[in-house]
Coordinates of C-alpha atoms and ligand atoms in Angstrom, one line a residue:
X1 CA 30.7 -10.4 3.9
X2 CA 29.4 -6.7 3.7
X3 CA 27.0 -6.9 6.2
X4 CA 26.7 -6.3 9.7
X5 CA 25.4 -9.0 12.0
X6 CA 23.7 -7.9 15.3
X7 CA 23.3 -10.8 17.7
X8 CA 20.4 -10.2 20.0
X9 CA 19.1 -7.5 18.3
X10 CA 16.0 -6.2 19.4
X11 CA 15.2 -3.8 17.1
X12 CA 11.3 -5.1 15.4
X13 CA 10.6 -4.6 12.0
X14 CA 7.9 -2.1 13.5
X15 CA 6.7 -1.6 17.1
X16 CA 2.7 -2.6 15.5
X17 CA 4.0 -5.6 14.1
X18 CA 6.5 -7.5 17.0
X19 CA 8.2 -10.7 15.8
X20 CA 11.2 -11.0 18.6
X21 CA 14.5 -11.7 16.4
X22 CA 17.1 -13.6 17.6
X23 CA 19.6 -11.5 15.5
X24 CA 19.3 -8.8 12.8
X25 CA 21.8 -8.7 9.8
X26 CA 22.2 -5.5 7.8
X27 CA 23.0 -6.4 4.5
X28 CA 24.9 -4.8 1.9
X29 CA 24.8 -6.8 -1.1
X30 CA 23.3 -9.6 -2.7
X31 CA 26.1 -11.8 -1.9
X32 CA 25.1 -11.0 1.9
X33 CA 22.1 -11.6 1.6
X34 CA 22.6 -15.5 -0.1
X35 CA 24.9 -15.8 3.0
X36 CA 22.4 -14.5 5.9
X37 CA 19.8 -17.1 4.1
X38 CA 22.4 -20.2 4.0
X39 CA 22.9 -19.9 7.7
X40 CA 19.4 -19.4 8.5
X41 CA 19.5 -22.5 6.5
X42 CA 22.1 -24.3 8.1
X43 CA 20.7 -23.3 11.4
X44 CA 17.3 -23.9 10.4
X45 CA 15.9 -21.0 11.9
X46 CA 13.2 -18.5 10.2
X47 CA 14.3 -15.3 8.6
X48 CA 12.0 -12.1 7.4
X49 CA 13.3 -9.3 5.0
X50 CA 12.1 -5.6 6.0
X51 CA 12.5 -2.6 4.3
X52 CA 10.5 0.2 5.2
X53 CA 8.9 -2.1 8.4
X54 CA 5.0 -0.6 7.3
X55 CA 3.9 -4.6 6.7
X56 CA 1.0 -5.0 9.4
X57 CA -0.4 -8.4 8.6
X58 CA -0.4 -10.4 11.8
X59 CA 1.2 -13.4 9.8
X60 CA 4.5 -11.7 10.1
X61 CA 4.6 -12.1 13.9
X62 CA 5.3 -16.0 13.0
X63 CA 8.6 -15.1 12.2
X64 CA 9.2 -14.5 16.0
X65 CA 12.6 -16.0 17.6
X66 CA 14.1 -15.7 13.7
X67 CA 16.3 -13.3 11.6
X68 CA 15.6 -10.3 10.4
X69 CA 17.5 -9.7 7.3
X70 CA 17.5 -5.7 7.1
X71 CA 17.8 -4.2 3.8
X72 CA 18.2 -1.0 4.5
X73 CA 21.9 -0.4 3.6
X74 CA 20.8 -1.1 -0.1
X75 CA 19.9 1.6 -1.4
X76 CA 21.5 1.8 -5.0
X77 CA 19.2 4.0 -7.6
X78 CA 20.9 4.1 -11.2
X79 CA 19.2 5.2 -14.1
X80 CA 20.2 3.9 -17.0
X81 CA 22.0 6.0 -20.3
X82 CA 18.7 6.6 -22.2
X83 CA 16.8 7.4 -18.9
X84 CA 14.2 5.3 -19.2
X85 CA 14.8 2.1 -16.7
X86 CA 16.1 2.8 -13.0
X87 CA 17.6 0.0 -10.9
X88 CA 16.7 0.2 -7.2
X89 CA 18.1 -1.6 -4.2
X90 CA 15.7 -3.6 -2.6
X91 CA 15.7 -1.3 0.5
X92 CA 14.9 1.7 -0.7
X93 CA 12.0 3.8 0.4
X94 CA 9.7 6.1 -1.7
X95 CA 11.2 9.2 -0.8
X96 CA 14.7 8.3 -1.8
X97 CA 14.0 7.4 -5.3
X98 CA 11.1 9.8 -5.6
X99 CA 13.2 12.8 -4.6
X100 CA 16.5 11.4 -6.7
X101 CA 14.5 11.3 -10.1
X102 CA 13.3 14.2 -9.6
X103 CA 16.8 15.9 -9.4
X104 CA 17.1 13.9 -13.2
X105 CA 13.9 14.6 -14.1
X106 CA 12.0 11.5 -14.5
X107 CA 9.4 9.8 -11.8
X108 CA 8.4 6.3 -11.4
X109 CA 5.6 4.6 -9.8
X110 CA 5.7 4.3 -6.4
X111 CA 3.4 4.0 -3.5
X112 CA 2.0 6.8 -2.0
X113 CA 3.6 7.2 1.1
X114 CA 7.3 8.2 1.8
X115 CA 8.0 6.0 4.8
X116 CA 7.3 2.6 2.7
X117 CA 9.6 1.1 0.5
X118 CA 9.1 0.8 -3.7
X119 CA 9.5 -2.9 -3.3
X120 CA 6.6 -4.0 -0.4
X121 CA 3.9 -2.4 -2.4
X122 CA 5.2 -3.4 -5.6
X123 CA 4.7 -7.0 -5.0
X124 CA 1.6 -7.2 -4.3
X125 CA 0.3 -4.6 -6.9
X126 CA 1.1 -1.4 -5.7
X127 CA -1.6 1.3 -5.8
X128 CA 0.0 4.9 -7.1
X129 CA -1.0 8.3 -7.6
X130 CA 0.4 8.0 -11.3
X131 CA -1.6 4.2 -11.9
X132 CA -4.0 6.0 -13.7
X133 CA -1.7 7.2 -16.4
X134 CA 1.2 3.5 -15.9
X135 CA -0.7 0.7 -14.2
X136 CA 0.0 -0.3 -10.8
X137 CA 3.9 -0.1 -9.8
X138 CA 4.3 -3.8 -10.3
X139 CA 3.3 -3.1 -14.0
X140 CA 6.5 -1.1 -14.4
X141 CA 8.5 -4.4 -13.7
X142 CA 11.2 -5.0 -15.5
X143 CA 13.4 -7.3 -14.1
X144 CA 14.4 -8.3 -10.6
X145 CA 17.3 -10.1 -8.9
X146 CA 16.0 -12.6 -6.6
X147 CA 18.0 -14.7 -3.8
X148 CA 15.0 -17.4 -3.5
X149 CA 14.8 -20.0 -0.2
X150 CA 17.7 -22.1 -1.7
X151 CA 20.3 -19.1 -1.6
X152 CA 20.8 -19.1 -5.1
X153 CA 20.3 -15.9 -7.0
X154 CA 18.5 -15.9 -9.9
X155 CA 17.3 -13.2 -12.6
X156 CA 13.5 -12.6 -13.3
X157 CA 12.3 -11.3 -16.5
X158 CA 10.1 -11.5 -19.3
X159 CA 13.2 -13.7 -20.9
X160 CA 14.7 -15.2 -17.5
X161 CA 12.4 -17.1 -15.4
X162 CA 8.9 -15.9 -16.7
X163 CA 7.0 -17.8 -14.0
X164 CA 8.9 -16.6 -11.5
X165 CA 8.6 -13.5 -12.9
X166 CA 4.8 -13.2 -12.9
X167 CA 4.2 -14.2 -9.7
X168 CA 6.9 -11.6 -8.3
X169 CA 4.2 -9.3 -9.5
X170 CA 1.6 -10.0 -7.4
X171 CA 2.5 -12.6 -4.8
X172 CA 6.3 -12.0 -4.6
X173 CA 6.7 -11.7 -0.5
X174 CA 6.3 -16.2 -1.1
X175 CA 9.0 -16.0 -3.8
X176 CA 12.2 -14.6 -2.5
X177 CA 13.7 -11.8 -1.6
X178 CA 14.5 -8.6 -4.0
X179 CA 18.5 -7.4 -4.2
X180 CA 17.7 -5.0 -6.5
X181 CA 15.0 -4.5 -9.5
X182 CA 14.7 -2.3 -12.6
X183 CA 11.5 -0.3 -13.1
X184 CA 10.4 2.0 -15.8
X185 CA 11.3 5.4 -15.2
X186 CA 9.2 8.3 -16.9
X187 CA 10.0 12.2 -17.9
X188 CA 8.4 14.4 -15.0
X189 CA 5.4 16.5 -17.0
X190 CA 5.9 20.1 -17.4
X191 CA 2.8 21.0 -15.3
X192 CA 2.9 20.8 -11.5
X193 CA -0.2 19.2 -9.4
X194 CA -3.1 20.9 -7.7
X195 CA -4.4 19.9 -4.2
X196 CA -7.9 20.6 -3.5
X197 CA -8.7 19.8 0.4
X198 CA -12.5 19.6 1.5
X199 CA -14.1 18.8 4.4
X200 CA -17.1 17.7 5.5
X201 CA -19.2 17.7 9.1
X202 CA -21.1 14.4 8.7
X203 CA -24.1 15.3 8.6
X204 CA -23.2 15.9 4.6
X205 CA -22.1 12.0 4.6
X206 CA -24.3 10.7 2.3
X207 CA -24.2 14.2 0.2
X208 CA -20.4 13.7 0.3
X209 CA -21.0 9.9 -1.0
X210 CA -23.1 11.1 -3.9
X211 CA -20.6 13.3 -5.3
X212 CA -17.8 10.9 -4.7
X213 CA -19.4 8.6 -6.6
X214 CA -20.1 10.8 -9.5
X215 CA -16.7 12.3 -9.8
X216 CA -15.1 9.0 -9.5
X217 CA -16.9 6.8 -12.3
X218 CA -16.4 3.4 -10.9
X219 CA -12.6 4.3 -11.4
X220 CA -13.2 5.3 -15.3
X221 CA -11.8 9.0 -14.7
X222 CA -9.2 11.2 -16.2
X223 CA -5.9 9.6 -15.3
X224 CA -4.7 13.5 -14.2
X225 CA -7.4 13.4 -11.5
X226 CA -6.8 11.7 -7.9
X227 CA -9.4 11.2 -5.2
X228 CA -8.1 10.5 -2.0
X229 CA -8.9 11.0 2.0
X230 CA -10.1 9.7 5.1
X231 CA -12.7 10.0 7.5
X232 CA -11.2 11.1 11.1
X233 CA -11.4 13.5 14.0
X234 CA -10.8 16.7 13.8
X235 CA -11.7 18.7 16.7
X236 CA -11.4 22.2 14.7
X237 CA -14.4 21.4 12.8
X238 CA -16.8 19.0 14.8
X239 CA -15.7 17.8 18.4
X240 CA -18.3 15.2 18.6
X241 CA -17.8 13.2 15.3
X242 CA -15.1 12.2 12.7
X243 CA -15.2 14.2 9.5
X244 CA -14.5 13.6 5.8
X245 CA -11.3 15.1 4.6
X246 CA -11.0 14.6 1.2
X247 CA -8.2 15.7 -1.3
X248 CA -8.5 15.9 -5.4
X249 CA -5.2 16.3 -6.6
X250 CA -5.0 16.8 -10.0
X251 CA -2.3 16.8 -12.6
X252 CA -3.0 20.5 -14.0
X253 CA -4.3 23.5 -12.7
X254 CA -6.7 25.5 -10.7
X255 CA -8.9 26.1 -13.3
X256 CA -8.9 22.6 -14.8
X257 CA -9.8 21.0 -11.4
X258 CA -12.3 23.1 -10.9
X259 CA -15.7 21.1 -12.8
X260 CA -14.5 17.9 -10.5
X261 CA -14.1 20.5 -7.4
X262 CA -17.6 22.2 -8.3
X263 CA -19.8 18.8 -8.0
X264 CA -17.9 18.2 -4.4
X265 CA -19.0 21.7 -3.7
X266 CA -22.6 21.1 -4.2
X267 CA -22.2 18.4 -1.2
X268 CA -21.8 21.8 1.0
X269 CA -18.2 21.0 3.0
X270 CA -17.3 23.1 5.5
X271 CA -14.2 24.3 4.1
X272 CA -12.3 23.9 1.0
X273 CA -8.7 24.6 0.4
X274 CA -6.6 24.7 -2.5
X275 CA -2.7 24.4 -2.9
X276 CA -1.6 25.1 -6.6
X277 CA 1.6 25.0 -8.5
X278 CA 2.9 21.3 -6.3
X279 CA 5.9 20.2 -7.6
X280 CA 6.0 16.3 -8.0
X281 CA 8.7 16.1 -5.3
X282 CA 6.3 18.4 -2.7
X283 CA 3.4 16.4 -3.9
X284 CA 3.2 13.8 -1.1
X285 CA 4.3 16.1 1.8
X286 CA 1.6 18.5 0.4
X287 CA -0.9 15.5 0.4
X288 CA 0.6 14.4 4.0
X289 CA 1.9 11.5 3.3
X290 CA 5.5 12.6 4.3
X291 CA 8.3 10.6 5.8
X292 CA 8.0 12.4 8.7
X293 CA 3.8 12.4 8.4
X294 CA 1.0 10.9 10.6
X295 CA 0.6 8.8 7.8
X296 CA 3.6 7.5 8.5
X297 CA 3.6 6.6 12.2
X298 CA 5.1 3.6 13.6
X299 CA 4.9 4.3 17.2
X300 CA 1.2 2.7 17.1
X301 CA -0.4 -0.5 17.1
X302 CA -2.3 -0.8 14.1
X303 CA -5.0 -2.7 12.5
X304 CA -6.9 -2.6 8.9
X305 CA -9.9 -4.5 7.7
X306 CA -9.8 -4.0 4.1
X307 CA -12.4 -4.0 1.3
X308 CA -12.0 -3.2 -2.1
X309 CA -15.2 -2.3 -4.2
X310 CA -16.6 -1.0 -7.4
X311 CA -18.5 2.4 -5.8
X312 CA -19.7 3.6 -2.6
X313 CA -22.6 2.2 -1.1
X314 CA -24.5 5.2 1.3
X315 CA -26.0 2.8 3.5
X316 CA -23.4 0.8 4.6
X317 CA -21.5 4.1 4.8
X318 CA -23.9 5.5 7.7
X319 CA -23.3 2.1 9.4
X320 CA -19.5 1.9 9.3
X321 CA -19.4 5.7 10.2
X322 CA -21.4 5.2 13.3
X323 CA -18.8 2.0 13.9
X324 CA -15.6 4.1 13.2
X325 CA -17.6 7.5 15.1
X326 CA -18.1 5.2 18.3
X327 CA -14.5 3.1 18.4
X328 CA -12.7 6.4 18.4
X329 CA -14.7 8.5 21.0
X330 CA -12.6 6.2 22.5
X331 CA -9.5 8.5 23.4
X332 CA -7.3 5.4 22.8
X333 CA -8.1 5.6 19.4
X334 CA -9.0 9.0 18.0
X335 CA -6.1 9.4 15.9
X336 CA -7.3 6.2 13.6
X337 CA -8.3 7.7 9.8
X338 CA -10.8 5.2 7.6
X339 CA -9.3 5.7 4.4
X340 CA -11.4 6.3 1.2
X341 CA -9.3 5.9 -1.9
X342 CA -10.1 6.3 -5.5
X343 CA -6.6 6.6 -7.6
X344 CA -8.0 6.3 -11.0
X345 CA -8.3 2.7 -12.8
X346 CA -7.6 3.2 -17.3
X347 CA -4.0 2.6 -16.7
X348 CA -4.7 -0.2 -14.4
X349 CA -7.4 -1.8 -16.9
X350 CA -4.7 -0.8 -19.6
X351 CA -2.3 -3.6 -18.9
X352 CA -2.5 -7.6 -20.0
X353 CA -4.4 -9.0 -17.0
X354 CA -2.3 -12.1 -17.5
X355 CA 1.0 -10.6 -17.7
X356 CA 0.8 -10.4 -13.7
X357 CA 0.1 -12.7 -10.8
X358 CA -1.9 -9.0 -9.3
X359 CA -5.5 -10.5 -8.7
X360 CA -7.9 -9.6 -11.5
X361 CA -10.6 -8.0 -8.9
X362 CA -7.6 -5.6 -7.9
X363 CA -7.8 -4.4 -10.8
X364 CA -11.8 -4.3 -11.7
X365 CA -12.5 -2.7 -8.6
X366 CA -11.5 0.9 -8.5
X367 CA -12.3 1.6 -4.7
X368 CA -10.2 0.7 -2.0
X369 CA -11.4 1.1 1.9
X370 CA -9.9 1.0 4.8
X371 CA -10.7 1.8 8.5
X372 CA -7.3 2.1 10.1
X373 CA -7.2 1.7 13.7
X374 CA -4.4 2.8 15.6
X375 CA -3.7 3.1 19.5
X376 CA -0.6 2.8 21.7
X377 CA 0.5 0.3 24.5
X378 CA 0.3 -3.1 25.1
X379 CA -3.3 -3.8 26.2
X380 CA -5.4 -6.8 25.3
X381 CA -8.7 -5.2 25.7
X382 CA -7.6 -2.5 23.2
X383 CA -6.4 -4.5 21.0
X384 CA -9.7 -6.8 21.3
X385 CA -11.7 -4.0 20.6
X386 CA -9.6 -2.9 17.5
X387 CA -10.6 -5.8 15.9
X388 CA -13.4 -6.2 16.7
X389 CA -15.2 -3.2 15.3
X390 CA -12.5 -3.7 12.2
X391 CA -14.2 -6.7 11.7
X392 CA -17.5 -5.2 12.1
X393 CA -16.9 -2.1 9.7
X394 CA -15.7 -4.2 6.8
X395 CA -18.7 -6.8 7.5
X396 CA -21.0 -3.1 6.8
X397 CA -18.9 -2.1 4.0
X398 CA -19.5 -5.8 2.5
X399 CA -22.8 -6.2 2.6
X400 CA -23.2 -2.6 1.3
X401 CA -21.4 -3.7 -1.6
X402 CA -23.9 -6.8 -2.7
X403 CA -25.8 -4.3 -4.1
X404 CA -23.2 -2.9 -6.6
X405 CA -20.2 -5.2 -7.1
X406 CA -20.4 -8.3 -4.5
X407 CA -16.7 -7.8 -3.4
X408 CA -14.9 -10.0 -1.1
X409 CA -11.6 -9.0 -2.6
X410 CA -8.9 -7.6 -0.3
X411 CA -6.2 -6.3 -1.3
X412 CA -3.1 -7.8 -0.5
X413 CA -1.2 -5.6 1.2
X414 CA -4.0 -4.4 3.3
X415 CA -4.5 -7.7 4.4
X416 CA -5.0 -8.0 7.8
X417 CA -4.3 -12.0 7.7
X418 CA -7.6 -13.6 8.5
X419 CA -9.0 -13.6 4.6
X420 CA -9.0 -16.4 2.8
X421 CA -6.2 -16.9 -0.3
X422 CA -8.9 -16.5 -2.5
X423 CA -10.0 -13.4 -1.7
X424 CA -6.6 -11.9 -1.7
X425 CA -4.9 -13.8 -4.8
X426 CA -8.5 -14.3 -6.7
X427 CA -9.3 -17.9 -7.7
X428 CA -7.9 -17.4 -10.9
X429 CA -4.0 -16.9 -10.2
X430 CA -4.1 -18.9 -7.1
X431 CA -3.6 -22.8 -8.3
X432 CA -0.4 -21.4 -10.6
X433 CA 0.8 -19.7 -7.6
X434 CA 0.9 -22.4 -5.2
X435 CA 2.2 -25.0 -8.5
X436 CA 5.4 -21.8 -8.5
X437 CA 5.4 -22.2 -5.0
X438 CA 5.7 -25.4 -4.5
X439 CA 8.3 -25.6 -6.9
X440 CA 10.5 -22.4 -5.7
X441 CA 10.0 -22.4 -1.9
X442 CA 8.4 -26.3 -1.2
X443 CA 9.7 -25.6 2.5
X444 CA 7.8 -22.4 2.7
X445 CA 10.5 -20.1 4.2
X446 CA 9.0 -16.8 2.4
X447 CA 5.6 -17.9 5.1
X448 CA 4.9 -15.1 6.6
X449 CA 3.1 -12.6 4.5
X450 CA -0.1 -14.4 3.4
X451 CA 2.0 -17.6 2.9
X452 CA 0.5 -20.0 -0.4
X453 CA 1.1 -23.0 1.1
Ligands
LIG501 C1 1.9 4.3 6.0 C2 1.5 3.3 4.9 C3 1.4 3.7 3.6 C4 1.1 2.8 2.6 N1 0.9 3.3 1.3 C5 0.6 2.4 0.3 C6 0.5 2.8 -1.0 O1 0.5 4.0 -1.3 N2 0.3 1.9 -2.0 C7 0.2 0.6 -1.7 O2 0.0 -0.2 -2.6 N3 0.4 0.1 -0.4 C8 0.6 1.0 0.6 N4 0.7 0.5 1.9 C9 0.7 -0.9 2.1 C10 2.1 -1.4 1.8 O3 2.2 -1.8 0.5 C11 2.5 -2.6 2.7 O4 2.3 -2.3 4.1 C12 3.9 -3.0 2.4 O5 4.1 -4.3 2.9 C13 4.9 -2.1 3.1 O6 6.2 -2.5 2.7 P1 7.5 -2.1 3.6 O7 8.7 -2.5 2.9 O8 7.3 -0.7 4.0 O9 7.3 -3.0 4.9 P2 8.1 -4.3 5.5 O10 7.4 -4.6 6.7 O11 9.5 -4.0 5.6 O12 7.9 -5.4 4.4 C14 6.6 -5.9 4.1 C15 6.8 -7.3 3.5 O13 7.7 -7.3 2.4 C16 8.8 -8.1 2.6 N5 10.0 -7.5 2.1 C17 10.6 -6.3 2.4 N6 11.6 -6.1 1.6 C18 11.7 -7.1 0.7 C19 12.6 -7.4 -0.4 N7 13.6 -6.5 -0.7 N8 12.4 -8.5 -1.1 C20 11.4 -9.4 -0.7 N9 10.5 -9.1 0.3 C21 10.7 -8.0 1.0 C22 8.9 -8.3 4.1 O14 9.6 -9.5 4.5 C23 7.4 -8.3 4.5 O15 6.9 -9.6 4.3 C24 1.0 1.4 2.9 C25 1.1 1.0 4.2 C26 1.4 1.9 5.2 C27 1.5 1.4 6.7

């Protein structure tokens, strides 16, 4: 056995999310990881993959007193001779294979931040800046070896295992757990990205809103263009309230950017800043999502009440402001950022709905939202109050929303864990789901990331 097995270990997936393991195993290879799953087996105690440790649904916490079955000594990237498949380990985080295509000239798509790894996003969908050219990173499947609850190892494709295969792509946290997978790789474009940065005091809110709206098209935009940001504090411009600061990267240049840039302008931000000539690899540092990023924080308790929607609704975005504006004058939690995130749909709407187990609303609705709350330490009160205005902000964003698109839809992996399957599968996908579920994992040992059964 390659692996090394840590008894006692104490180390969490992530200090927000804090199952206790009894033991941590780092494997190696697939063979270890058929062995750590026989024992946990044998012994008939629980066991939970991580990778880049970002999951924050409460359901992994169930997992406590079992073994964590690390994966992040696999980290194999290959490309293959005609450069256009790449085989990753099933520990590997974005930044790894981002920055090692790069050196051979391709990309894939990944998630956006460089802390998480290609495979926890990719199973549930995976929202990318490059969807709106490819589809979400689960589209760019091509196969996967899976060691499901029995310990056997199995190949899913198109041609092995199609069921399985499906649902990989869009419920695959119930299914098994990746070794490795193959993904598309692509040739990087000759043209470099250009960051546009405005902010907003929010007293522009509904201005800002407007023009969002507009530029974004209910998601039908060009797939070059990327709309991004978050509404936080940022005492340099208003030390009172949050502000909006929003990002349009764009595939292309200055100049091209420039019409979507000019209808942002007439929302009068405070500032706008522009960052030209990004090379893929400096894209998502540039956009701060870097490993080493606020984005990418793990010191922090953290909770997200999700909503995905078709457009912006102005009212209920005065309401959830005032929510987010009051929760964080709360120095506990004025680093928290409500996300607003637009990547572009046509390569999304592009791909055969039915190819995928990824919920059909994930991919109608162009908008995803999410206030992200985070604070430190161990208190109950805080963590009360977290969710409670989560719950209220998402309840405003809701019933904002029965005027345009009538969303309950969450997306999965911004689940917080109290949704109901339907709103996270979609009722279409979820009876075949839980008829491969019952079938592949009856005893329900992949449970604890918005378990079928
Ligand atoms: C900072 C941050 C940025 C994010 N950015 C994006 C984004 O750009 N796009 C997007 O779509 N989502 C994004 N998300 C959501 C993200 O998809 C989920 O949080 C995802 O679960 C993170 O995967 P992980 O490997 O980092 O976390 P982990 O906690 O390690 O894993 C999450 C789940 O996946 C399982 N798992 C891990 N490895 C494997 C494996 N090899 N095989 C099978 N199961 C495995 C774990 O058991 C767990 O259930 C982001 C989240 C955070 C916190």
């Amino acid at each position: 056995m390659a692996s090394s097995f840590h008894s006692l270990g104490i180390r969490a997936s992530s200090p927000r999310i804090e199952p206790s393991f009894t033991a941590i195993v780092e494997v190696a290879t697939e063979e270890d990881i058929q062995q750590a799953i026989n024992y946990a087996n044998r012994c008939d105690i629980a066991f939970l993959a991580v990778a880049g440790g970002h999951g924050w649904q409460s359901t992994i916490n169930n997992a406590n007193g079992g073994i964590q079955i690390d994966m992040r000594k696999m980290q194999q990237i290959e490309l293959n001779s005609n450069g256009t498949v790449v085989l990753i380990g099933g520990g590997v985080l974005q930044r790894h294979l981002t920055q090692t295509l790069y050196r051979l000239g391709k990309q894939a798509v990944t998630g956006l931040c460089e802390c998480t790894s290609i495979i926890g996003p990719l199973m549930d969908g995976g929202h990318s800046v490059l969807q709106g050219f490819y589809g979400f990173v689960a589209d760019n499947l091509v196969s996967a070896r899976v060691v499901l609850a029995s310990g056997e190892a199995v190949t899913a494709s198109a041609t092995e295992h199609p069921e399985l295969f499906w649902a990989l792509r869009g419920a695959g946290h119930n299914f098994g757990i990746l070794a490795s997978f193959e993904v598309k790789a692509y040739d990087l474009p000759k043209t470099n990205w250009t960051i546009v940065s405005v902010i907003y005091t929010q007293d522009r809110l509904e201005d800002f809103v407007d023009a969002l709206n507009d530029v974004d098209s209910e998601g039908d935009h060009a797939p070059e263009l990327v709309l991004a940001g978050a509404i936080t504090r940022i005492p340099a411009f208003d030390t009172v309230y949050p502000v909006v600061a929003y990002q349009l990267s764009y595939l292309g240049t200055a100049d091209e950017v420039e019409p979507y840039v000019a209808r942002f302008r007439q929302a009068s931000p405070i500032s706008v800043t522009t960052a030209e000539n990004v090379a893929y690899k400096d894209y998502y540092i540039a956009t701060s999502n870097g490993y080493n990023q606020t984005a990418c924080q793990k010191d922090k308790n953290i909770s997200g009440y999700a909503i995905s929607l078709r457009k912006y609704n102005k009212v209920a975005i005065r309401k959830t402001f005032g929510y987010f504006s009051n929760l964080t004058a709360d120095a506990r939690f004025n680093t928290s950022v409500w996300l607003l995130e637009s990547y572009g749909s046509r390569g999304v709407w592009a791909q055969n709905y039915s190819a995928t187990a990824v919920a059909p609303a994930e991919r109608n609705l162009p908008v995803l939202t999410v206030p992200i709350t985070w604070w430190a330490g161990n208190s109950t009160e805080a963590r009360q109050k977290a969710e409670t205005y989560g719950k209220l902000m998402r309840g405003a964003l809701a019933a904002g929303d029965h005027e345009t698109s009538n969303s309950s839809h969450v997306y999965l992996n911004y689940a917080i864990g109290d949704e109901s399957l339907e709103q996270v599968y979609g009722v279409e996908n979820l009876p075949k789901l839980q008829a491969l579920k019952r079938r592949y994992d009856p005893a329900n040992k992949f449970g604890f990331y918005m378990p079928l059964i």
